[in-house]
Short mmCIF file of C-alpha atoms in Angstrom, two decimals:
data_model
loop_
_atom_site.label_atom_id
_atom_site.label_comp_id
_atom_site.label_asym_id
_atom_site.label_seq_id
_atom_site.Cartn_x
_atom_site.Cartn_y
_atom_site.Cartn_z
CA MET A 1 -181.78 50.21 -32.50
CA PRO A 2 -182.79 48.36 -29.29
CA ASN A 3 -186.32 46.96 -29.22
CA VAL A 4 -188.15 46.78 -25.89
CA ALA A 5 -191.44 45.07 -25.11
CA VAL A 6 -194.34 47.33 -24.14
CA LEU A 7 -196.33 46.15 -21.11
CA ASP A 8 -199.78 47.16 -19.96
CA MET A 9 -200.72 47.78 -16.33
CA ALA A 10 -201.51 44.09 -15.85
CA GLY A 11 -198.03 43.07 -17.00
CA ASN A 12 -199.13 41.73 -20.39
CA ASN A 13 -197.03 42.22 -23.50
CA VAL A 14 -198.99 44.50 -25.83
CA GLY A 15 -196.36 45.31 -28.42
CA GLU A 16 -192.84 46.55 -29.01
CA VAL A 17 -191.16 49.93 -29.22
CA THR A 18 -187.97 50.78 -31.08
CA LEU A 19 -185.73 53.00 -29.01
CA SER A 20 -183.43 55.62 -30.44
CA ASP A 21 -179.76 54.65 -30.67
CA ALA A 22 -178.81 58.25 -29.94
CA ILE A 23 -180.27 57.99 -26.44
CA PHE A 24 -180.66 54.32 -25.51
CA GLY A 25 -177.92 52.75 -27.64
CA ILE A 26 -174.67 54.60 -26.94
CA GLU A 27 -171.64 53.19 -25.13
CA PRO A 28 -172.12 54.21 -21.45
CA ASN A 29 -169.41 56.61 -20.30
CA ALA A 30 -168.72 55.71 -16.65
CA ALA A 31 -166.42 58.68 -16.03
CA VAL A 32 -169.01 61.23 -17.19
CA MET A 33 -171.77 59.52 -15.18
CA HIS A 34 -169.55 59.73 -12.10
CA MET A 35 -169.03 63.46 -12.71
CA ALA A 36 -172.80 63.97 -12.98
CA VAL A 37 -173.53 62.02 -9.78
CA VAL A 38 -170.88 63.93 -7.78
CA ASN A 39 -172.29 67.20 -9.15
CA TYR A 40 -175.86 66.23 -8.19
CA LEU A 41 -174.88 65.25 -4.64
CA ALA A 42 -172.81 68.43 -4.21
CA ASN A 43 -175.76 70.55 -5.33
CA GLN A 44 -177.99 68.87 -2.71
CA ARG A 45 -175.72 69.93 0.16
CA LEU A 46 -177.17 72.71 2.29
CA GLY A 47 -173.82 73.95 3.51
CA THR A 48 -175.33 75.24 6.77
CA GLN A 49 -172.65 73.81 9.08
CA SER A 50 -171.03 76.48 11.26
CA THR A 51 -168.52 76.54 14.11
CA LEU A 52 -167.75 79.43 16.45
CA THR A 53 -164.41 81.19 16.16
CA ARG A 54 -162.60 82.76 19.15
CA SER A 55 -164.37 86.05 18.44
CA GLU A 56 -167.81 84.42 18.56
CA VAL A 57 -167.70 82.26 21.71
CA SER A 58 -168.77 83.91 24.96
CA GLY A 59 -166.30 85.03 27.65
CA GLY A 60 -162.57 85.51 27.50
CA GLY A 61 -162.50 89.29 27.64
CA LYS A 62 -159.80 89.50 30.26
CA LYS A 63 -156.17 88.50 29.84
CA PRO A 64 -155.83 85.44 32.14
CA TRP A 65 -152.49 86.52 33.64
CA ARG A 66 -149.84 89.12 33.11
CA GLN A 67 -147.58 88.82 30.10
CA LYS A 68 -144.30 88.07 31.93
CA GLY A 69 -143.00 86.63 35.16
CA THR A 70 -145.54 83.86 35.87
CA GLY A 71 -143.68 80.95 34.28
CA HIS A 72 -146.72 80.23 32.11
CA ALA A 73 -146.84 80.68 28.36
CA ARG A 74 -148.20 84.07 27.41
CA GLN A 75 -151.98 84.12 26.85
CA GLY A 76 -154.28 86.85 25.63
CA SER A 77 -157.67 85.18 26.10
CA THR A 78 -159.21 82.06 27.62
CA ARG A 79 -161.27 81.67 24.45
CA ALA A 80 -158.30 80.97 22.17
CA PRO A 81 -158.55 77.60 20.34
CA GLN A 82 -156.14 75.81 22.70
CA TRP A 83 -158.34 76.53 25.73
CA ARG A 84 -161.29 74.46 26.92
CA HIS A 85 -164.49 76.18 25.74
CA GLY A 86 -162.33 78.12 23.30
CA GLY A 87 -163.20 78.86 19.70
CA ILE A 88 -162.62 76.49 16.81
CA ALA A 89 -159.63 77.17 14.58
CA LEU A 90 -160.26 76.77 10.85
CA GLY A 91 -163.66 75.16 11.40
CA PRO A 92 -166.39 74.93 8.74
CA LYS A 93 -168.54 77.95 7.99
CA PRO A 94 -171.71 78.25 5.85
CA ARG A 95 -170.83 77.92 2.17
CA ASP A 96 -172.34 77.03 -1.19
CA TYR A 97 -171.15 73.67 -2.50
CA SER A 98 -173.07 73.83 -5.79
CA TYR A 99 -171.43 74.12 -9.19
CA ARG A 100 -172.50 73.66 -12.80
CA LEU A 101 -171.46 71.06 -15.33
CA ASN A 102 -171.14 71.72 -19.03
CA LYS A 103 -174.45 71.11 -20.85
CA LYS A 104 -172.86 68.56 -23.20
CA VAL A 105 -171.45 66.65 -20.23
CA ARG A 106 -174.87 66.57 -18.51
CA ARG A 107 -176.55 65.30 -21.68
CA LEU A 108 -173.90 62.63 -22.26
CA ALA A 109 -174.21 61.44 -18.66
CA LEU A 110 -178.01 61.18 -18.96
CA LYS A 111 -177.80 59.29 -22.25
CA SER A 112 -175.15 56.98 -20.77
CA ALA A 113 -177.38 56.20 -17.79
CA LEU A 114 -180.40 55.51 -20.04
CA SER A 115 -178.31 53.33 -22.37
CA ASP A 116 -176.95 51.40 -19.39
CA LYS A 117 -180.49 50.60 -18.20
CA ALA A 118 -181.47 49.45 -21.69
CA LEU A 119 -178.29 47.39 -22.02
CA THR A 120 -178.74 45.59 -18.70
CA GLY A 121 -182.46 44.88 -19.23
CA SER A 122 -183.51 47.19 -16.38
CA LEU A 123 -185.70 49.35 -18.63
CA ILE A 124 -189.48 48.74 -18.71
CA VAL A 125 -191.78 50.56 -21.14
CA LEU A 126 -195.35 50.93 -19.86
CA ASP A 127 -198.11 51.36 -22.44
CA GLU A 128 -200.00 53.88 -20.29
CA LEU A 129 -200.63 54.66 -16.64
CA LYS A 130 -204.35 55.10 -16.01
CA VAL A 131 -205.07 56.48 -12.56
CA GLU A 132 -208.60 57.86 -12.34
CA SER A 133 -208.60 58.61 -8.61
CA TYR A 134 -206.10 59.04 -5.79
CA LYS A 135 -205.47 55.33 -5.23
CA THR A 136 -202.07 54.05 -4.13
CA LYS A 137 -203.23 50.46 -4.71
CA VAL A 138 -203.68 51.02 -8.46
CA VAL A 139 -200.07 52.09 -8.93
CA ALA A 140 -198.75 49.49 -6.45
CA ASP A 141 -200.56 46.67 -8.30
CA CYS A 142 -199.19 47.94 -11.61
CA MET A 143 -195.59 47.99 -10.32
CA SER A 144 -196.03 44.49 -8.95
CA ALA A 145 -197.50 43.21 -12.24
CA ILE A 146 -194.62 44.55 -14.36
CA LYS A 147 -192.10 43.27 -11.76
CA ALA A 148 -190.73 46.71 -10.90
CA ASP A 149 -189.78 45.79 -7.36
CA GLY A 150 -187.18 47.53 -5.19
CA LYS A 151 -185.99 51.02 -6.06
CA THR A 152 -187.84 52.19 -9.16
CA LEU A 153 -187.87 55.43 -11.12
CA MET A 154 -191.05 56.01 -13.14
CA VAL A 155 -190.86 58.66 -15.88
CA LEU A 156 -194.19 60.24 -16.83
CA ALA A 157 -194.99 62.14 -20.02
CA ASP A 158 -196.75 64.99 -18.23
CA ASN A 159 -197.50 66.38 -14.79
CA ASN A 160 -200.19 63.85 -13.87
CA GLN A 161 -200.75 64.83 -10.25
CA MET A 162 -203.18 61.97 -9.66
CA ALA A 163 -200.51 59.44 -10.67
CA VAL A 164 -197.73 61.30 -8.81
CA LYS A 165 -199.67 61.49 -5.53
CA SER A 166 -200.91 57.91 -5.85
CA ALA A 167 -197.29 56.76 -6.15
CA ALA A 168 -195.98 58.97 -3.35
CA ASN A 169 -196.62 56.46 -0.53
CA ILE A 170 -195.05 53.47 -2.28
CA LYS A 171 -191.69 52.62 -0.74
CA GLY A 172 -188.80 52.80 -3.22
CA LEU A 173 -190.87 54.33 -6.04
CA LYS A 174 -190.00 57.80 -7.33
CA THR A 175 -191.74 59.65 -10.14
CA ALA A 176 -190.20 62.15 -12.54
CA GLN A 177 -191.01 63.98 -15.75
CA ILE A 178 -188.90 64.61 -18.85
CA ASN A 179 -187.69 67.96 -17.51
CA THR A 180 -186.86 66.65 -14.01
CA ILE A 181 -185.01 63.38 -14.64
CA ASN A 182 -181.35 63.30 -13.74
CA THR A 183 -178.45 60.88 -13.99
CA TYR A 184 -178.31 60.18 -10.24
CA ASP A 185 -181.95 59.05 -9.99
CA ILE A 186 -181.58 56.78 -13.04
CA ILE A 187 -178.40 55.12 -11.73
CA ASN A 188 -179.79 54.86 -8.19
CA ALA A 189 -182.89 52.98 -9.36
CA ASP A 190 -182.91 49.21 -9.86
CA LYS A 191 -185.63 49.53 -12.51
CA LEU A 192 -186.45 52.38 -14.88
CA VAL A 193 -190.11 52.49 -15.93
CA ILE A 194 -190.97 54.87 -18.76
CA VAL A 195 -194.51 55.48 -19.99
CA LYS A 196 -194.67 55.01 -23.78
CA ASP A 197 -195.66 58.65 -24.41
CA ALA A 198 -192.66 59.77 -22.38
CA VAL A 199 -190.28 57.76 -24.61
CA ALA A 200 -191.28 59.84 -27.63
CA LYS A 201 -190.87 63.11 -25.69
CA LEU A 202 -187.51 61.96 -24.33
CA GLU A 203 -186.24 61.22 -27.82
CA GLU A 204 -187.59 64.53 -29.09
CA VAL A 205 -185.77 66.51 -26.39
CA TYR A 206 -182.45 64.64 -26.17
CA ALA A 207 -181.92 62.98 -29.57
#
């Protein structure tokens, strides 16, 4: 079982926590993590792109010239795709890009991402996050003290709105809870910060 140092908000080592092998100690499966990331990005797509077909563009009601005898190719409308200002042939229309992955695949991808962070030393366990007022500086100083610079994902044990809103203005810092974390956010972050209480809940849910 991997052991990780527990830091306080000042960056001091205040103990150690033993992480579960079932979540933080498995062999990362790159293929499954890739599937989860592609699925997440596909589900974020709005799919609102839309082009106008020949029946939707304005004009073109009259046949431009008679069918035979002009020497031109026969044409039925000036709004056919080959005409300037004509409709688009086979263009994109609004659609839903989302799809679901198997539950076992999603869980394996999440465990693989967590294990990868633990394996590479990018996992930081925070003893507790005390934010008693809406102060960005408190959270910013904490992240600086524990050396969580760059893109960071901080996992909280509960919906602490004071901590969430205090962290909202910090560039590169994203907060999540046990029920909202996903493989993409974990992989995308340079550092993964988990509050100690959240570690126990994470192991309870996913072990």
